[in-house]
């Protein structure tokens, strides 16, 4: 009986731990020392030279600094649920926007679009894609999320494995690949139910989207947009329609357009525009993707707009649909 139990445990370990790891090994390159070492460095025990990061960033003076693992004291910031285990605390201070992820009273992650915010010794002041890769080496192509390996190869950002955490650098493809945002996240925060989407209430993502969009406008010297409840209802209805009927388009299958939806709601406006996105696990990723699309970027950075309506909804498979409706009153 004991032998059978031990054998079952061995099989379980092989299935849960060894089998997912072996899936990342490229056997087409051969089972040789160089290939095994390269695979081990990326998937088993990454070993980045942290002194390079210290050397590059130690002389820079940042306005706000956080350290993963440090205690976090409640201070009246806006709290929002996240796709991770922890909760974001949002600080929409002009020029130093950041969202601090906390769990059990400790800092477990930070997102910022400001080069005046540091996480430990990391910030993105003066960095572009080439400089990032000079400092951090080769980005990883996958990350661990519970028992899954998720592909993170993307032109819009790079991800680096720093032993206990991941750091994402988001690039602005229309500003010579300059870094426009940074997300540092404790690896334990990604261990959520072994699913791709761990969605909070849609209202949490709508509010997060609003903060991020206005933070981007402020970085470009533009006025923030005021949330309009009527316009948000229009945006929400479109996200819900796309999620329920599983299509992705500015026009409904019956041909209803943004103009139709806004005017059907008796909303007065001078100018209107719409951004939509789907599939992104949070507004952090949808926002940077929209900023890298010229057709959507012009809406986010249009100085004429005065109000914004935001709607998020999820399909039966939990796929998020995001709608941003811009209005000039």
CSV table of C-alpha atoms in Angstrom, one decimal:
chain,number,residue,atom,x,y,z
A,1,UNK,CA,0.0,0.0,0.0
A,2,UNK,CA,2.8,2.4,0.9
A,3,UNK,CA,4.7,1.6,-2.3
A,4,UNK,CA,1.5,2.4,-4.3
A,5,UNK,CA,1.1,5.7,-2.5
A,6,UNK,CA,4.8,6.7,-3.2
A,7,UNK,CA,4.4,5.8,-6.9
A,8,UNK,CA,1.3,7.9,-7.2
A,9,UNK,CA,3.1,10.8,-5.6
A,10,UNK,CA,6.0,10.4,-8.1
A,11,UNK,CA,3.6,10.3,-11.0
A,12,UNK,CA,1.8,13.4,-9.7
A,13,UNK,CA,5.1,15.3,-9.4
A,14,UNK,CA,6.1,14.4,-12.9
A,15,UNK,CA,2.8,15.5,-14.3
A,16,UNK,CA,2.5,18.7,-12.4
A,17,UNK,CA,6.1,19.9,-12.4
A,18,UNK,CA,8.3,18.0,-14.8
A,19,UNK,CA,6.0,17.7,-17.7
A,20,UNK,CA,5.2,21.4,-18.1
A,21,UNK,CA,8.9,22.2,-17.8
A,22,UNK,CA,9.8,19.7,-20.5
A,23,UNK,CA,7.3,21.2,-22.8
A,24,UNK,CA,9.5,24.3,-23.0
A,25,UNK,CA,12.6,22.3,-24.1
A,26,UNK,CA,13.4,22.6,-27.8
A,27,UNK,CA,14.5,19.0,-28.7
A,28,UNK,CA,15.0,20.0,-32.3
A,29,UNK,CA,18.3,21.7,-31.2
A,30,UNK,CA,19.6,18.5,-29.7
A,31,UNK,CA,20.1,17.3,-26.1
A,32,UNK,CA,23.5,18.8,-25.7
A,33,UNK,CA,25.2,20.9,-22.9
A,34,UNK,CA,24.7,24.2,-24.6
A,35,UNK,CA,21.0,23.7,-25.3
A,36,UNK,CA,20.4,22.3,-21.8
A,37,UNK,CA,22.2,25.3,-20.2
A,38,UNK,CA,20.3,27.8,-22.3
A,39,UNK,CA,17.0,26.1,-21.4
A,40,UNK,CA,17.9,25.9,-17.7
A,41,UNK,CA,18.9,29.6,-17.6
A,42,UNK,CA,15.5,30.7,-19.0
A,43,UNK,CA,13.1,28.3,-17.5
A,44,UNK,CA,14.7,26.7,-14.4
A,45,UNK,CA,17.0,29.2,-12.7
A,46,UNK,CA,17.4,32.6,-14.3
A,47,UNK,CA,20.5,34.4,-13.2
A,48,UNK,CA,20.5,38.1,-14.1
A,49,UNK,CA,23.4,40.3,-13.2
A,50,UNK,CA,21.6,42.8,-10.8
A,51,UNK,CA,24.8,44.9,-10.6
A,52,UNK,CA,24.1,46.2,-14.1
A,53,UNK,CA,20.7,47.6,-12.9
A,54,UNK,CA,22.4,49.2,-9.9
A,55,UNK,CA,25.0,50.8,-12.1
A,56,UNK,CA,22.5,52.3,-14.6
A,57,UNK,CA,20.0,53.6,-12.1
A,58,UNK,CA,21.9,54.4,-8.9
A,59,UNK,CA,22.7,57.9,-9.9
A,60,UNK,CA,19.2,58.8,-10.8
A,61,UNK,CA,17.0,60.6,-8.3
A,62,UNK,CA,13.4,59.5,-8.3
A,63,UNK,CA,10.4,61.2,-6.6
A,64,UNK,CA,8.7,58.0,-5.5
A,65,UNK,CA,10.3,54.7,-4.6
A,66,UNK,CA,8.9,51.3,-3.6
A,67,UNK,CA,10.4,48.0,-2.7
A,68,UNK,CA,8.7,44.7,-3.2
A,69,UNK,CA,8.0,43.1,0.2
A,70,UNK,CA,8.1,46.4,2.1
A,71,UNK,CA,5.2,47.1,4.5
A,72,UNK,CA,2.3,49.1,3.0
A,73,UNK,CA,0.3,51.5,5.1
A,74,UNK,CA,-3.2,52.5,4.1
A,75,UNK,CA,-3.3,56.2,3.2
A,76,UNK,CA,-6.6,57.0,1.5
A,77,UNK,CA,-5.6,56.0,-2.0
A,78,UNK,CA,-8.2,54.6,-4.4
A,79,UNK,CA,-8.3,50.8,-4.1
A,80,UNK,CA,-9.2,48.6,-7.1
A,81,UNK,CA,-9.4,44.8,-7.5
A,82,UNK,CA,-6.9,43.3,-10.0
A,83,UNK,CA,-6.2,40.2,-12.1
A,84,UNK,CA,-3.7,39.2,-9.5
A,85,UNK,CA,-4.1,38.0,-5.9
A,86,UNK,CA,-3.5,41.5,-4.5
A,87,UNK,CA,-5.3,44.8,-4.6
A,88,UNK,CA,-4.1,47.9,-6.5
A,89,UNK,CA,-3.9,51.3,-4.7
A,90,UNK,CA,-4.1,54.1,-7.3
A,91,UNK,CA,-2.3,57.4,-7.0
A,92,UNK,CA,-3.3,59.7,-9.8
A,93,UNK,CA,-0.8,62.5,-8.9
A,94,UNK,CA,0.0,64.4,-12.0
A,95,UNK,CA,3.4,63.3,-13.4
A,96,UNK,CA,3.9,60.5,-10.9
A,97,UNK,CA,1.0,58.2,-11.6
A,98,UNK,CA,1.3,54.7,-10.1
A,99,UNK,CA,-0.7,51.7,-9.0
A,100,UNK,CA,0.7,49.9,-6.1
A,101,UNK,CA,-0.3,46.2,-5.7
A,102,UNK,CA,-0.5,45.0,-2.1
A,103,UNK,CA,-1.2,41.7,-0.4
A,104,UNK,CA,-1.3,41.0,3.3
A,105,UNK,CA,0.0,44.4,4.1
A,106,UNK,CA,3.1,44.2,1.8
A,107,UNK,CA,3.9,45.7,-1.6
A,108,UNK,CA,3.8,42.9,-4.2
A,109,UNK,CA,3.8,44.9,-7.4
A,110,UNK,CA,3.9,48.4,-9.0
A,111,UNK,CA,2.7,49.8,-12.3
A,112,UNK,CA,3.7,53.3,-13.4
A,113,UNK,CA,3.8,55.4,-16.6
A,114,UNK,CA,6.1,57.9,-14.9
A,115,UNK,CA,9.9,57.8,-15.1
A,116,UNK,CA,9.9,59.6,-11.7
A,117,UNK,CA,8.8,56.4,-10.0
A,118,UNK,CA,11.3,53.6,-9.0
A,119,UNK,CA,10.8,50.1,-7.8
A,120,UNK,CA,13.8,49.1,-5.8
A,121,UNK,CA,16.7,50.1,-8.2
A,122,UNK,CA,14.5,49.9,-11.3
A,123,UNK,CA,13.0,52.8,-13.3
A,124,UNK,CA,12.8,53.7,-16.9
A,125,UNK,CA,14.2,57.2,-17.1
A,126,UNK,CA,15.9,57.6,-20.5
A,127,UNK,CA,15.4,54.0,-21.5
A,128,UNK,CA,14.3,52.6,-24.9
A,129,UNK,CA,14.1,49.1,-26.1
A,130,UNK,CA,17.8,48.8,-27.0
A,131,UNK,CA,18.9,50.2,-23.6
A,132,UNK,CA,16.6,48.0,-21.7
A,133,UNK,CA,18.0,44.9,-23.4
A,134,UNK,CA,21.5,46.1,-22.8
A,135,UNK,CA,20.8,46.3,-19.1
A,136,UNK,CA,18.5,43.3,-18.6
A,137,UNK,CA,19.7,40.9,-21.3
A,138,UNK,CA,17.3,38.8,-23.4
A,139,UNK,CA,13.6,39.0,-22.5
A,140,UNK,CA,11.8,35.8,-21.7
A,141,UNK,CA,9.3,34.3,-24.1
A,142,UNK,CA,7.1,32.8,-21.5
A,143,UNK,CA,6.1,33.3,-17.9
A,144,UNK,CA,4.7,31.0,-15.2
A,145,UNK,CA,1.1,31.6,-14.2
A,146,UNK,CA,0.2,28.9,-11.7
A,147,UNK,CA,0.9,25.6,-13.5
A,148,UNK,CA,0.7,27.2,-16.9
A,149,UNK,CA,3.4,28.8,-19.1
A,150,UNK,CA,2.1,31.8,-20.9
A,151,UNK,CA,3.7,33.2,-24.1
A,152,UNK,CA,4.7,36.9,-23.6
A,153,UNK,CA,6.5,37.6,-26.8
A,154,UNK,CA,5.2,40.9,-28.0
A,155,UNK,CA,6.5,43.9,-29.9
A,156,UNK,CA,4.8,46.2,-27.5
A,157,UNK,CA,6.6,45.1,-24.4
A,158,UNK,CA,9.4,42.9,-23.0
A,159,UNK,CA,9.3,40.8,-19.9
A,160,UNK,CA,12.4,39.9,-17.8
A,161,UNK,CA,12.6,37.2,-15.1
A,162,UNK,CA,14.3,38.6,-12.0
A,163,UNK,CA,14.2,35.5,-9.9
A,164,UNK,CA,11.3,36.3,-7.5
A,165,UNK,CA,9.6,38.8,-9.8
A,166,UNK,CA,8.8,39.7,-13.4
A,167,UNK,CA,9.4,43.2,-14.8
A,168,UNK,CA,7.5,44.4,-17.9
A,169,UNK,CA,8.7,47.3,-20.0
A,170,UNK,CA,6.1,48.8,-22.3
A,171,UNK,CA,7.3,50.5,-25.4
A,172,UNK,CA,5.9,53.4,-27.4
A,173,UNK,CA,6.2,52.2,-31.0
A,174,UNK,CA,5.5,55.7,-32.2
A,175,UNK,CA,8.2,57.4,-30.1
A,176,UNK,CA,11.2,55.4,-31.2
A,177,UNK,CA,10.5,52.5,-28.9
A,178,UNK,CA,10.9,54.6,-25.8
A,179,UNK,CA,9.7,53.0,-22.5
A,180,UNK,CA,6.2,54.4,-21.7
A,181,UNK,CA,5.4,52.2,-18.7
A,182,UNK,CA,6.8,49.6,-16.3
A,183,UNK,CA,5.1,46.8,-14.3
A,184,UNK,CA,7.0,44.9,-11.6
A,185,UNK,CA,5.1,42.0,-10.1
A,186,UNK,CA,5.9,39.4,-7.5
A,187,UNK,CA,5.7,35.9,-9.2
A,188,UNK,CA,3.4,34.7,-6.4
A,189,UNK,CA,0.8,37.2,-7.5
A,190,UNK,CA,0.3,35.3,-10.8
A,191,UNK,CA,-0.7,32.1,-9.1
A,192,UNK,CA,-4.5,32.6,-9.4
A,193,UNK,CA,-6.8,29.7,-10.1
A,194,UNK,CA,-4.7,28.4,-13.0
A,195,UNK,CA,-6.7,30.5,-15.5
A,196,UNK,CA,-5.8,33.0,-18.1
A,197,UNK,CA,-8.5,35.6,-17.0
A,198,UNK,CA,-9.0,36.4,-13.4
A,199,UNK,CA,-11.4,39.2,-13.8
A,200,UNK,CA,-12.6,41.5,-11.0
A,201,UNK,CA,-16.0,43.3,-11.3
A,202,UNK,CA,-16.1,45.1,-14.6
A,203,UNK,CA,-16.6,48.4,-12.8
A,204,UNK,CA,-13.1,48.0,-11.3
A,205,UNK,CA,-11.5,47.7,-14.7
A,206,UNK,CA,-13.6,50.7,-16.0
A,207,UNK,CA,-12.2,52.9,-13.3
A,208,UNK,CA,-8.7,51.6,-13.8
A,209,UNK,CA,-9.0,52.3,-17.5
A,210,UNK,CA,-10.1,55.9,-16.7
A,211,UNK,CA,-7.1,56.5,-14.4
A,212,UNK,CA,-4.6,55.1,-16.9
A,213,UNK,CA,-6.1,57.0,-19.9
A,214,UNK,CA,-5.9,60.4,-18.0
A,215,UNK,CA,-2.4,59.6,-16.8
A,216,UNK,CA,-1.3,59.3,-20.4
A,217,UNK,CA,-3.0,62.5,-21.4
A,218,UNK,CA,-1.3,64.4,-18.5
A,219,UNK,CA,2.1,63.0,-19.6
A,220,UNK,CA,1.4,64.7,-23.0
A,221,UNK,CA,0.3,68.0,-21.4
A,222,UNK,CA,-3.4,67.4,-22.1
A,223,UNK,CA,-6.4,68.0,-19.8
A,224,UNK,CA,-7.9,64.8,-18.2
A,225,UNK,CA,-11.3,63.7,-19.4
A,226,UNK,CA,-14.3,63.7,-17.2
A,227,UNK,CA,-16.4,60.6,-16.9
A,228,UNK,CA,-19.9,60.9,-18.3
A,229,UNK,CA,-22.5,58.5,-17.0
A,230,UNK,CA,-24.7,58.6,-20.1
A,231,UNK,CA,-21.7,58.0,-22.4
A,232,UNK,CA,-20.5,55.2,-20.1
A,233,UNK,CA,-23.8,53.5,-20.5
A,234,UNK,CA,-23.4,53.6,-24.3
A,235,UNK,CA,-19.9,52.2,-24.0
A,236,UNK,CA,-21.0,49.5,-21.6
A,237,UNK,CA,-23.9,48.4,-23.8
A,238,UNK,CA,-21.5,48.0,-26.8
A,239,UNK,CA,-19.0,45.9,-24.7
A,240,UNK,CA,-21.9,43.8,-23.4
A,241,UNK,CA,-23.2,43.3,-26.9
A,242,UNK,CA,-19.8,42.2,-28.3
A,243,UNK,CA,-19.2,39.9,-25.3
A,244,UNK,CA,-22.6,38.2,-25.5
A,245,UNK,CA,-22.6,37.8,-29.3
A,246,UNK,CA,-18.9,37.2,-29.6
A,247,UNK,CA,-18.0,39.7,-32.3
A,248,UNK,CA,-15.5,42.5,-32.3
A,249,UNK,CA,-16.3,45.6,-34.3
A,250,UNK,CA,-17.2,49.2,-34.0
A,251,UNK,CA,-20.4,48.4,-35.8
A,252,UNK,CA,-22.9,45.8,-34.6
A,253,UNK,CA,-23.9,42.9,-36.8
A,254,UNK,CA,-27.1,44.9,-37.7
A,255,UNK,CA,-24.9,47.9,-38.7
A,256,UNK,CA,-25.5,50.1,-35.7
A,257,UNK,CA,-22.6,52.6,-35.4
A,258,UNK,CA,-21.2,54.8,-32.6
A,259,UNK,CA,-23.2,57.7,-34.0
A,260,UNK,CA,-26.3,55.7,-33.9
A,261,UNK,CA,-25.7,54.6,-30.3
A,262,UNK,CA,-24.8,58.0,-29.0
A,263,UNK,CA,-27.8,59.7,-30.7
A,264,UNK,CA,-30.2,57.0,-29.6
A,265,UNK,CA,-29.2,57.9,-26.1
A,266,UNK,CA,-30.1,61.5,-26.7
A,267,UNK,CA,-26.5,62.6,-26.0
A,268,UNK,CA,-25.5,66.0,-27.3
A,269,UNK,CA,-22.0,66.2,-28.7
A,270,UNK,CA,-19.8,68.1,-31.1
A,271,UNK,CA,-17.3,65.3,-31.8
A,272,UNK,CA,-17.3,61.6,-30.9
A,273,UNK,CA,-14.8,58.8,-31.2
A,274,UNK,CA,-14.5,55.2,-30.1
A,275,UNK,CA,-11.7,52.7,-29.1
A,276,UNK,CA,-12.4,49.0,-28.6
A,277,UNK,CA,-10.1,46.2,-27.4
A,278,UNK,CA,-10.5,42.6,-26.4
A,279,UNK,CA,-8.5,39.7,-25.0
A,280,UNK,CA,-6.2,41.7,-22.8
A,281,UNK,CA,-6.0,40.5,-19.2
A,282,UNK,CA,-6.3,44.0,-17.7
A,283,UNK,CA,-6.5,47.7,-18.7
A,284,UNK,CA,-2.8,47.9,-18.3
A,285,UNK,CA,-2.2,45.8,-21.4
A,286,UNK,CA,-5.2,47.1,-23.4
A,287,UNK,CA,-4.2,50.7,-22.8
A,288,UNK,CA,-0.7,50.3,-24.0
A,289,UNK,CA,-2.0,48.3,-27.0
A,290,UNK,CA,-4.4,51.1,-27.9
A,291,UNK,CA,-1.6,53.7,-27.5
A,292,UNK,CA,0.5,51.8,-30.0
A,293,UNK,CA,-2.3,51.9,-32.6
A,294,UNK,CA,-2.4,55.2,-34.5
A,295,UNK,CA,-6.2,55.1,-35.1
A,296,UNK,CA,-6.8,54.7,-31.3
A,297,UNK,CA,-4.0,56.8,-30.1
A,298,UNK,CA,-5.4,59.9,-31.8
A,299,UNK,CA,-8.6,59.5,-29.7
A,300,UNK,CA,-6.7,59.2,-26.4
A,301,UNK,CA,-4.5,62.2,-27.2
A,302,UNK,CA,-7.1,64.4,-28.8
A,303,UNK,CA,-7.2,67.8,-27.0
A,304,UNK,CA,-10.7,68.5,-28.2
A,305,UNK,CA,-12.4,65.8,-26.2
A,306,UNK,CA,-13.8,66.7,-22.8
A,307,UNK,CA,-15.6,63.6,-21.6
A,308,UNK,CA,-15.2,59.9,-21.7
A,309,UNK,CA,-17.5,56.9,-21.3
A,310,UNK,CA,-16.0,53.5,-20.4
A,311,UNK,CA,-17.5,50.1,-20.5
A,312,UNK,CA,-16.1,46.6,-19.8
A,313,UNK,CA,-17.8,43.3,-20.0
A,314,UNK,CA,-16.9,39.6,-20.1
A,315,UNK,CA,-17.9,36.8,-22.4
A,316,UNK,CA,-19.1,33.4,-21.1
A,317,UNK,CA,-15.4,32.3,-21.5
A,318,UNK,CA,-14.3,35.4,-19.3
A,319,UNK,CA,-12.7,37.2,-22.3
A,320,UNK,CA,-12.8,40.9,-21.6
A,321,UNK,CA,-14.2,43.5,-24.0
A,322,UNK,CA,-13.2,47.1,-23.5
A,323,UNK,CA,-15.0,50.1,-25.0
A,324,UNK,CA,-13.9,53.8,-24.7
A,325,UNK,CA,-16.3,56.4,-26.0
A,326,UNK,CA,-14.8,59.9,-26.4
A,327,UNK,CA,-17.1,63.0,-26.5
A,328,UNK,CA,-16.6,66.7,-27.1
A,329,UNK,CA,-19.4,68.6,-25.4
